[in-house]
CSV table of C-alpha atoms and ligand atoms in Angstrom, one decimal:
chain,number,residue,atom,x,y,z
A,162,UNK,CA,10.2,209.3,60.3
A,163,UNK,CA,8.1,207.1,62.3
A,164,UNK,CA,10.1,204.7,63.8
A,165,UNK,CA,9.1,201.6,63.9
A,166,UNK,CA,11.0,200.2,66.9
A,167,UNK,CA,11.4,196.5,67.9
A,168,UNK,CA,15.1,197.1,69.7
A,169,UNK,CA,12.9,196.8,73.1
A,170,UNK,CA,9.9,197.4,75.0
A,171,UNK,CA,11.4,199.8,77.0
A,172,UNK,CA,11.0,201.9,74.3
A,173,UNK,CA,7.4,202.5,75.1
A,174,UNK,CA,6.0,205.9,75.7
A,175,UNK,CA,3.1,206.9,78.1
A,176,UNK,CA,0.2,206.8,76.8
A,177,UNK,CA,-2.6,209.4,76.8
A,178,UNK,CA,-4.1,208.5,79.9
A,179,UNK,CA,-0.5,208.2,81.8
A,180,UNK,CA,-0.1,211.8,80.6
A,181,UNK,CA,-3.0,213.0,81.9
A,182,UNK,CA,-2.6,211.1,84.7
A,183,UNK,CA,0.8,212.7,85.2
A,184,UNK,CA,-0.5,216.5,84.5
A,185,UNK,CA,-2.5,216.2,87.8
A,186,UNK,CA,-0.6,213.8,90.7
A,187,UNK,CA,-0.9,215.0,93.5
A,188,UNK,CA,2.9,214.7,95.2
A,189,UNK,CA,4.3,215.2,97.7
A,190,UNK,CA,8.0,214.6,99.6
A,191,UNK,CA,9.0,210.9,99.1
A,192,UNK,CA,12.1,211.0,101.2
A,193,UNK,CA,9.8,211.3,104.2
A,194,UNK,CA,7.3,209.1,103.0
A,195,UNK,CA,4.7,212.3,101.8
A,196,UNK,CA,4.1,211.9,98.8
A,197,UNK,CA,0.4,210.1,98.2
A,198,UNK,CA,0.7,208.7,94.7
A,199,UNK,CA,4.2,206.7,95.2
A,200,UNK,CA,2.2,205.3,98.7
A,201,UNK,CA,-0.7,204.2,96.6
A,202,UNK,CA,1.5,203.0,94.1
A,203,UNK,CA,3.7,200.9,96.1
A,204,UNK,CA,0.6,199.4,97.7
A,205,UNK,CA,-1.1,198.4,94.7
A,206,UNK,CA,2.5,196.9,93.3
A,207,UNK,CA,2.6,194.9,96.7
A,208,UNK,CA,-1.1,193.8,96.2
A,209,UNK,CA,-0.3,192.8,92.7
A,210,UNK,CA,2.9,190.5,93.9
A,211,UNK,CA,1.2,189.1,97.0
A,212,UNK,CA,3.6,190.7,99.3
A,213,UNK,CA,3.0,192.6,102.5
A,214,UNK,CA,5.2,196.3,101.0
A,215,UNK,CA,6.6,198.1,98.0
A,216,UNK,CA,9.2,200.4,96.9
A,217,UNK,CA,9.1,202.8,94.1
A,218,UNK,CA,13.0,202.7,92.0
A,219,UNK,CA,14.0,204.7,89.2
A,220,UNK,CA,14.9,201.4,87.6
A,221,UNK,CA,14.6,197.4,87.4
A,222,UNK,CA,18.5,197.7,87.5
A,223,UNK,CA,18.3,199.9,90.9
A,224,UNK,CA,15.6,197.3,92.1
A,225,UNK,CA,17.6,194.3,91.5
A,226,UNK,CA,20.1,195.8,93.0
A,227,UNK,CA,18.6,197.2,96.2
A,228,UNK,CA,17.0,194.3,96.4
A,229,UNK,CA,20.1,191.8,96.4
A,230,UNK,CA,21.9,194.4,98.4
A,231,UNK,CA,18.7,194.0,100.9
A,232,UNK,CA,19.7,190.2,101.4
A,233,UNK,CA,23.5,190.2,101.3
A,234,UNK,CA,26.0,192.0,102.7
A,235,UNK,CA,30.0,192.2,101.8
A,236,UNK,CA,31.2,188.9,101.2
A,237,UNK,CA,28.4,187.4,100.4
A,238,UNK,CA,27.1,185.0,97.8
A,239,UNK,CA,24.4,185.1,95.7
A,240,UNK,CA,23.9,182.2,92.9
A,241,UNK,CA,22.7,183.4,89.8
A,242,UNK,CA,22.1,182.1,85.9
A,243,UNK,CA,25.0,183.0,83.6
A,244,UNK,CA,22.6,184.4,81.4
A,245,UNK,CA,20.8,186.6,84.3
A,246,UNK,CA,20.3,190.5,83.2
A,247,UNK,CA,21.9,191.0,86.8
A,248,UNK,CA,25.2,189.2,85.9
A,249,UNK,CA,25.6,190.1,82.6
A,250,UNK,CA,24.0,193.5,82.2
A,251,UNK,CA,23.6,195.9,85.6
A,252,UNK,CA,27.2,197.2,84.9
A,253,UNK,CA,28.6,194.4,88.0
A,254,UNK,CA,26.8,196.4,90.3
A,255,UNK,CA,26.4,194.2,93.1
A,256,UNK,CA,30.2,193.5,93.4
A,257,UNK,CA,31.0,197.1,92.1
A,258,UNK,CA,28.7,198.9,94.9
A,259,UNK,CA,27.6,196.2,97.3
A,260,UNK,CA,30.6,193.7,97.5
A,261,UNK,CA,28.6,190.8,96.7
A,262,UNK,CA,30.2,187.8,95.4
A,263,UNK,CA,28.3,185.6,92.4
A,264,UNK,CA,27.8,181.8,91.8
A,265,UNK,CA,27.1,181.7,88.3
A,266,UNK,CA,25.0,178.7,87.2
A,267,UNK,CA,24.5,177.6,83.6
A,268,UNK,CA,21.1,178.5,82.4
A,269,UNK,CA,19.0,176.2,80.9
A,270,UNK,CA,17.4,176.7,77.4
A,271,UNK,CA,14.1,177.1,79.5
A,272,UNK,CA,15.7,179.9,81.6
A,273,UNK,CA,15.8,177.6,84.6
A,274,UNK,CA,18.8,176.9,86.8
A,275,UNK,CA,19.0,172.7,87.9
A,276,UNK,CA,18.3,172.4,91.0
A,277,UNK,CA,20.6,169.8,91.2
A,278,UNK,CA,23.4,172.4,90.5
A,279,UNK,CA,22.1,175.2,92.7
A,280,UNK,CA,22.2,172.4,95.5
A,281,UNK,CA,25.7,171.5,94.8
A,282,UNK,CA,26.5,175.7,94.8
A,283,UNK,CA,25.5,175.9,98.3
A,284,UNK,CA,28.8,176.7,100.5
A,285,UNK,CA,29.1,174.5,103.5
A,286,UNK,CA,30.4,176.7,106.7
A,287,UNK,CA,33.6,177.4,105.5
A,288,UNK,CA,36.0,180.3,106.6
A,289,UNK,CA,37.8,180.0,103.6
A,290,UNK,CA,34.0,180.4,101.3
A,291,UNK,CA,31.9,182.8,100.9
A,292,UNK,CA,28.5,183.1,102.3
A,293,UNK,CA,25.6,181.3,100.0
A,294,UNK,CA,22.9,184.1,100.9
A,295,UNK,CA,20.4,184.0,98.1
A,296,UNK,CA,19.7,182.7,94.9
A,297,UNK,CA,18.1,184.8,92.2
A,298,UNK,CA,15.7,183.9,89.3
A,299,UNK,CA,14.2,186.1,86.3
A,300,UNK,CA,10.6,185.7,85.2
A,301,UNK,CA,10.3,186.1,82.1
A,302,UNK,CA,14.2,185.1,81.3
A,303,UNK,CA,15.3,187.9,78.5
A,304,UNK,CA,18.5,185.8,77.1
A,305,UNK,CA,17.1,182.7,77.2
A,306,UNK,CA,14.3,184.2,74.7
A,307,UNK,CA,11.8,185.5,76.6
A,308,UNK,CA,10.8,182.5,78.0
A,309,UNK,CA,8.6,182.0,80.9
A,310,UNK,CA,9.2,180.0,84.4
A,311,UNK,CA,6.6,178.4,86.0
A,312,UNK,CA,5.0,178.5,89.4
A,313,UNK,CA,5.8,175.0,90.3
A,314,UNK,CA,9.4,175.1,89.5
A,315,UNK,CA,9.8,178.5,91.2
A,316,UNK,CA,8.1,177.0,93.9
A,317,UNK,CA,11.0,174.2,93.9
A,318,UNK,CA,13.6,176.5,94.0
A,319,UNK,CA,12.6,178.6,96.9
A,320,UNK,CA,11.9,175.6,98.7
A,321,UNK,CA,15.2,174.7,97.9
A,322,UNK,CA,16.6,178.0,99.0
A,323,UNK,CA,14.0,178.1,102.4
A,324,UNK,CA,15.4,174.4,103.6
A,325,UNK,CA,18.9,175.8,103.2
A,326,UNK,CA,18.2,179.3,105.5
A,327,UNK,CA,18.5,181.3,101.8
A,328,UNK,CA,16.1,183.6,100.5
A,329,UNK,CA,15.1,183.9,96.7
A,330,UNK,CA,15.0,187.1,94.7
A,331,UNK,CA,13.5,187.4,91.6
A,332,UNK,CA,14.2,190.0,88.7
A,333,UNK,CA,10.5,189.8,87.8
A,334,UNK,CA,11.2,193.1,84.8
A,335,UNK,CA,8.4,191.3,82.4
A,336,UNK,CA,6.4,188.6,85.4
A,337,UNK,CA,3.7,190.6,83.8
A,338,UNK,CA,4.5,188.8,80.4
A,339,UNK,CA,4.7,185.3,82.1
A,340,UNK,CA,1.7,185.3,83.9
A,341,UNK,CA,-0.5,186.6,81.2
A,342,UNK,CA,1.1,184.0,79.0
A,343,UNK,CA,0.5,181.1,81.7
A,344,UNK,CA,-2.6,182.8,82.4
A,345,UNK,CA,-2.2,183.0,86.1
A,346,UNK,CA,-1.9,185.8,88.6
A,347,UNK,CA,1.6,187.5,88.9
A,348,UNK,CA,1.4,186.7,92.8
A,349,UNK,CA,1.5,182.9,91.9
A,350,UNK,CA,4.7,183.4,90.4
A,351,UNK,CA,6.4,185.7,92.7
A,352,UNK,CA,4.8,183.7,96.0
A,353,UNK,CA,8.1,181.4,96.7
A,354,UNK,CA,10.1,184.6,96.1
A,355,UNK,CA,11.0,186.6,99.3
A,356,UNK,CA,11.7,189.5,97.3
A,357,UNK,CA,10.8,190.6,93.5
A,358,UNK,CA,11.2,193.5,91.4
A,359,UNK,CA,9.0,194.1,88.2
A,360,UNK,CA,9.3,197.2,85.4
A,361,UNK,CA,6.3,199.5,84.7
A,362,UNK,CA,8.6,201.3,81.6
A,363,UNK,CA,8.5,197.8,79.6
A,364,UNK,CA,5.2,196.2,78.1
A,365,UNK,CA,3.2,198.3,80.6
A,366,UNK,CA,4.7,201.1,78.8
A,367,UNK,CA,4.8,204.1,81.7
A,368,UNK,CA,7.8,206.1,81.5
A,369,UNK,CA,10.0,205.5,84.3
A,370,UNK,CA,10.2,203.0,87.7
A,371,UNK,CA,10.3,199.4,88.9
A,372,UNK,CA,8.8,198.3,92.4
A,373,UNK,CA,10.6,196.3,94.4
A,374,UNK,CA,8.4,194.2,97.1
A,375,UNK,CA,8.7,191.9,100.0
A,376,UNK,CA,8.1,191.6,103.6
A,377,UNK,CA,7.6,195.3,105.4
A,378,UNK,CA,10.7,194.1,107.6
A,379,UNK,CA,12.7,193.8,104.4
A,380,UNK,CA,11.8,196.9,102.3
A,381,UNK,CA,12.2,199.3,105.4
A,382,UNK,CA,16.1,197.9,104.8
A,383,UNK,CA,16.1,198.6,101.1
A,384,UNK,CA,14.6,202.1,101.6
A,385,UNK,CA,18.0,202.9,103.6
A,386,UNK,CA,20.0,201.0,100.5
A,387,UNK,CA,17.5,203.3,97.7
A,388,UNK,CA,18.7,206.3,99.4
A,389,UNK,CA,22.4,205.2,99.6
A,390,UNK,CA,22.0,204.8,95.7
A,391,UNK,CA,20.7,208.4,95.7
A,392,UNK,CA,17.4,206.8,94.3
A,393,UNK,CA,15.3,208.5,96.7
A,394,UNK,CA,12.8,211.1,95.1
A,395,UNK,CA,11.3,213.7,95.9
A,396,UNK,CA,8.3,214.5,94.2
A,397,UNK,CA,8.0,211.3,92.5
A,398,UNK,CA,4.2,210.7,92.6
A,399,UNK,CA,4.4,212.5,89.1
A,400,UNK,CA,6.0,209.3,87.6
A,401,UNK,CA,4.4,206.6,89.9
A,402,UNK,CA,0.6,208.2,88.6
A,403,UNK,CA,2.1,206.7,85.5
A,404,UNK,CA,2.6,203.3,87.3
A,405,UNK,CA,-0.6,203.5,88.5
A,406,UNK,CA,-2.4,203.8,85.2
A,407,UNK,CA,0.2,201.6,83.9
A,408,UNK,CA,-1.0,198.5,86.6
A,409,UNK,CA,-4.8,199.3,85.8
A,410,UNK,CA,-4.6,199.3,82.5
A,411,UNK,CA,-2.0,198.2,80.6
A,412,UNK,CA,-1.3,194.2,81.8
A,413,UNK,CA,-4.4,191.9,80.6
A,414,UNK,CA,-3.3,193.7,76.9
A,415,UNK,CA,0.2,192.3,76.8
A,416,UNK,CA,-1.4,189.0,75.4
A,417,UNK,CA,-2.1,191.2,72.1
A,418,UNK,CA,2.1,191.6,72.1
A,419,UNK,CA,2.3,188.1,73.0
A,420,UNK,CA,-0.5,187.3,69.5
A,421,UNK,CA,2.1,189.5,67.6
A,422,UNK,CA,4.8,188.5,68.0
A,423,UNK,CA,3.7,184.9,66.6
A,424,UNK,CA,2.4,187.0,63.8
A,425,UNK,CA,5.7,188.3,63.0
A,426,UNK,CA,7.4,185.0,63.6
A,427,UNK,CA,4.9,183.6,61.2
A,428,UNK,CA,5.6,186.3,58.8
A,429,UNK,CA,9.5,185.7,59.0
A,430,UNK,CA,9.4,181.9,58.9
A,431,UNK,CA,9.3,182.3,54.7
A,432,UNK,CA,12.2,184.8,54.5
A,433,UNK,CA,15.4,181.7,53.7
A,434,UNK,CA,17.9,184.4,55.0
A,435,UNK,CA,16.6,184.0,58.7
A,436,UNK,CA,16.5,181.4,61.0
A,437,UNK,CA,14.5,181.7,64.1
A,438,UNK,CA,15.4,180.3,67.3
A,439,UNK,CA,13.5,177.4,68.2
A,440,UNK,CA,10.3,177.5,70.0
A,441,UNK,CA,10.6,181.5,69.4
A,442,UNK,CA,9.0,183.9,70.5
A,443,UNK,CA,7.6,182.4,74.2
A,444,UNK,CA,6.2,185.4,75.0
A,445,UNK,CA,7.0,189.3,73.7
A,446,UNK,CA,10.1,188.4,71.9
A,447,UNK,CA,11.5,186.9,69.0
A,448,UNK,CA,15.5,185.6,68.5
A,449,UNK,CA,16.8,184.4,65.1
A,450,UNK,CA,19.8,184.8,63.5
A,451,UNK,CA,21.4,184.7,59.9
A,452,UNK,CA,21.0,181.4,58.3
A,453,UNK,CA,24.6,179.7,57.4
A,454,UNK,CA,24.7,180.5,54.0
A,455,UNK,CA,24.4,184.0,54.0
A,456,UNK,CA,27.5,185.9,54.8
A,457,UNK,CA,26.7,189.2,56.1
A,458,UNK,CA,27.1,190.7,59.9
A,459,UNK,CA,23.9,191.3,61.8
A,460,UNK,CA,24.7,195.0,62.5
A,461,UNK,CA,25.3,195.4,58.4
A,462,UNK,CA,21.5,194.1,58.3
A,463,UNK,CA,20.3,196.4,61.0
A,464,UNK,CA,21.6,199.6,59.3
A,465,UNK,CA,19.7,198.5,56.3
A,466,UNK,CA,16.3,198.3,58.3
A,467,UNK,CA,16.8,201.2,60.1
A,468,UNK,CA,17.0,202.9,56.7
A,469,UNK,CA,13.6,201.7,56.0
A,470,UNK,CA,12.2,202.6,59.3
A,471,UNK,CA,12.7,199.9,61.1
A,472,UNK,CA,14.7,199.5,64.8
A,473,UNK,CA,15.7,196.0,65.4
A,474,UNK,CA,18.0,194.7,68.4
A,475,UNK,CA,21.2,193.0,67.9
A,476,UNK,CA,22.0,190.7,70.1
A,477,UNK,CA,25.2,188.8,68.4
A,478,UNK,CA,27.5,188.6,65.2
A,479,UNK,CA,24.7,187.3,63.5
A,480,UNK,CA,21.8,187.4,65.8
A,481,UNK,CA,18.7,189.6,66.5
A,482,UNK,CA,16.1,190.3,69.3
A,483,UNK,CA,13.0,191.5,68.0
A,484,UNK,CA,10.6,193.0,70.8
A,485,UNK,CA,6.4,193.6,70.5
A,486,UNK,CA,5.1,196.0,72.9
A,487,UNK,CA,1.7,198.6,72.5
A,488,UNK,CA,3.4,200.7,69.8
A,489,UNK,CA,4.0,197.8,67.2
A,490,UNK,CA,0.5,197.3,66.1
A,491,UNK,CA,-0.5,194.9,63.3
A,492,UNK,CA,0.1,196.9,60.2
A,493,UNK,CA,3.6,198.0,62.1
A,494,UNK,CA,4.8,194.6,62.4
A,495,UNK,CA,3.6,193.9,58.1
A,496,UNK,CA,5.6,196.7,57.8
A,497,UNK,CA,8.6,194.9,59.8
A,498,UNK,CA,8.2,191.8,57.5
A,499,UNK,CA,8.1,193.8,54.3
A,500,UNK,CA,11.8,195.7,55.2
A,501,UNK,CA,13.2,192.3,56.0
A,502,UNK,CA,12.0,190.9,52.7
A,503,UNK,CA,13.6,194.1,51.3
A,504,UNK,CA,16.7,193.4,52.6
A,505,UNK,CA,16.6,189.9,52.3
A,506,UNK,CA,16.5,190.2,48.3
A,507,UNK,CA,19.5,191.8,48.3
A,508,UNK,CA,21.5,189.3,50.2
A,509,UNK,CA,23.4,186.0,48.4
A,510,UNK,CA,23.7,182.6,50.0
A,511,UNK,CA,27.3,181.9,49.4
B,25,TLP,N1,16.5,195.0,79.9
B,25,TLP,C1,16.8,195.8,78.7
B,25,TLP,C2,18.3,195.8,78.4
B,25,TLP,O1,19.1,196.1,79.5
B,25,TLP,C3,18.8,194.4,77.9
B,25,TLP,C4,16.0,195.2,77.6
B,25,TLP,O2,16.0,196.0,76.6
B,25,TLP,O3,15.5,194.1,77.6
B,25,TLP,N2,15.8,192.7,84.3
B,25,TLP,C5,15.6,192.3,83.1
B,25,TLP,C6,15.2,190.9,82.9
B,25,TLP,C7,15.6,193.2,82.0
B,25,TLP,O4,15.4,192.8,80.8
B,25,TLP,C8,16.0,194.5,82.3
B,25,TLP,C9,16.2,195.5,81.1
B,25,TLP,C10,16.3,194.9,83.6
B,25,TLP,C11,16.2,194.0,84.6
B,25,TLP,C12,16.7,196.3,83.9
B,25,TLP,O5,15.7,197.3,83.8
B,25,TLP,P1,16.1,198.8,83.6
B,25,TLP,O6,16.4,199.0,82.2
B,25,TLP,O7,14.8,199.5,84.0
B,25,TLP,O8,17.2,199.2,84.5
């Protein structure tokens, strides 16, 4: 069967020309800094997010993690949203592996933190407190519904975090998304960070690897922390040729994902049996959930999709997260509405 698959846009695969790119890297030892492609990769990442140095990761979860690890050491605090994919889904890895204490501010519907509240967070010099190190933002915000941050109120928080000697990292996984839906360069949004990671295996659909950038001080000390994660490669210019191609060609098209998911919103609006999140989608993703009336469990629903070839994410009892990427094209997401109309006419409102 040919899946049509909206669980993520991780799902992605490479695409012809990341294949063929692939085929014919020419690699060489990473560890000691060898191999050509990964170099020219993490150049053009850091020329992409305005920064002065990149580093190549196996994952956005290993760069958000390296990265944070980068800034604080055991002990140390880093404020975060409640709804951050670093608090709630890297596995706890900062405390697990780097001993790093969290601050966990409510996030906003917007996927903003108050600044008012990450003011108040800030430890005074305490002996009995942690250290407030860093504070962390994600661009666009995946819980909060894909939603994206601006440059002016990321430009407010890092101010917020300079005047206080703290550095801002952002988990920048989709800042492709955001600044193609703001229609700005990604380096406007990641200038007030010190530190950002973004994912080439999401929209821009190559198959592996994040880049993490920042100052060259400060990615010289997450190199050591990569390679105490065991995430140095060797040979990796094989998967950053995909990055490559995936940077050059794959980010001004994410505004077609961006069309279609409005398309499927649209398409969903009529069905009584769902009710879409407000404002949804902001950007590649749609949340809904099942309307009141209808008493039946959003895994139930998903099984019954999946049986007409369709993946959908679920995100709650009774909630979904639908995600457009290259592979959902427009007669893949009529396709989408149909099976939900499908099951839909099956259902009762009680
Ligand atoms: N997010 C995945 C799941 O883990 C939820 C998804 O399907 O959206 N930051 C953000 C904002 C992310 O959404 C993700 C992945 C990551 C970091 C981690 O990236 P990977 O999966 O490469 O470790």
């Amino acid at each position: 069967m040919d899946w049509i698959d909206l669980r993520s846009d991780t799902v992605t695969q490479p695409t012809e020309a990341m294949r063929q790119a692939m085929a014919t890297a020419e690699v060489g030892d990473d560890v000691f800094g060898e191999d050509p492609t990964v170099n020219k990769l993490q150049e053009l990442a850091a020329e992409k997010m305005g920064k002065q140095a990149g580093l190549f990761v196996p994952s956005g979860t290993m760069g958000n993690l390296a990265g944070i690890l980068a800034h604080c050491g055991r002990g140390d605090e880093v404020i975060l949203g409640n709804k951050a994919h670093t608090f709630l889904y890297e596995a706890g890895g900062i405390s697990a592996l780097g001993g790093v204490h969290s601050c966990q501010l409510p996030n906003q519907a917007d996927g903003t933190l108050l600044l008012d509240d990450i003011q108040a967070a800030i430890r005074p010099g305490d002996a009995h407190q942690p250290i407030t190190r860093l504070v962390c933002l994600e661009n666009t915000h995946n819980r909060c519904g894909g939603v994206a941050l601006s440059g002016e109120y990321t430009r407010k928080v890092g101010d917020l975090a300079h005047q206080n000697s703290l550095c801002l990292h952002l988990d920048g996984a989709r800042i492709f998304n955001a600044a193609v839906a703001q229609g700005i360069p990604a380096s406007e949004l990641a200038a007030p960070a010190d530190s950002v990671t973004f994912c080439l295996s999401k929209g821009l659909s190559a198959p592996v690897g994040s880049v993490l950038c920042g100052s060259r001080e400060y990615i010289s000390r997450a190199h050591r922390i990569r390679k105490q994660l065991g995430g140095g490669m060797r040979q990796a210019g094989i998967l950053a040729a995909a990055g490559i191609v995936a940077l050059e060609t794959m980010v001004d098209r994410l505004a077609e994902d961006h069309k279609r998911a409005k398309y499927l919103a649209q398409g969903l609006s009529f069905l009584p049996w769902i009710s879409l999140d407000p404002g949804t989608p902001h950007t590649n993703m749609i949340f809904m959930a099942i309307a009141e009336q209808y008493q039946v469990e959003a895994k139930r629903v998903a099984e019954r999709m999946a049986k007409l070839g369709v993946r959908v994410g679920v995100v709650g009892k009774r909630r979904f997260r639908l995600v457009t990427h290259c592979w959902i094209d427009d007669q893949a997401a009529d396709k989408a509405i149909l099976a939900f109309q499908e099951v839909g006419e099956k259902l009762k409102p009680a």
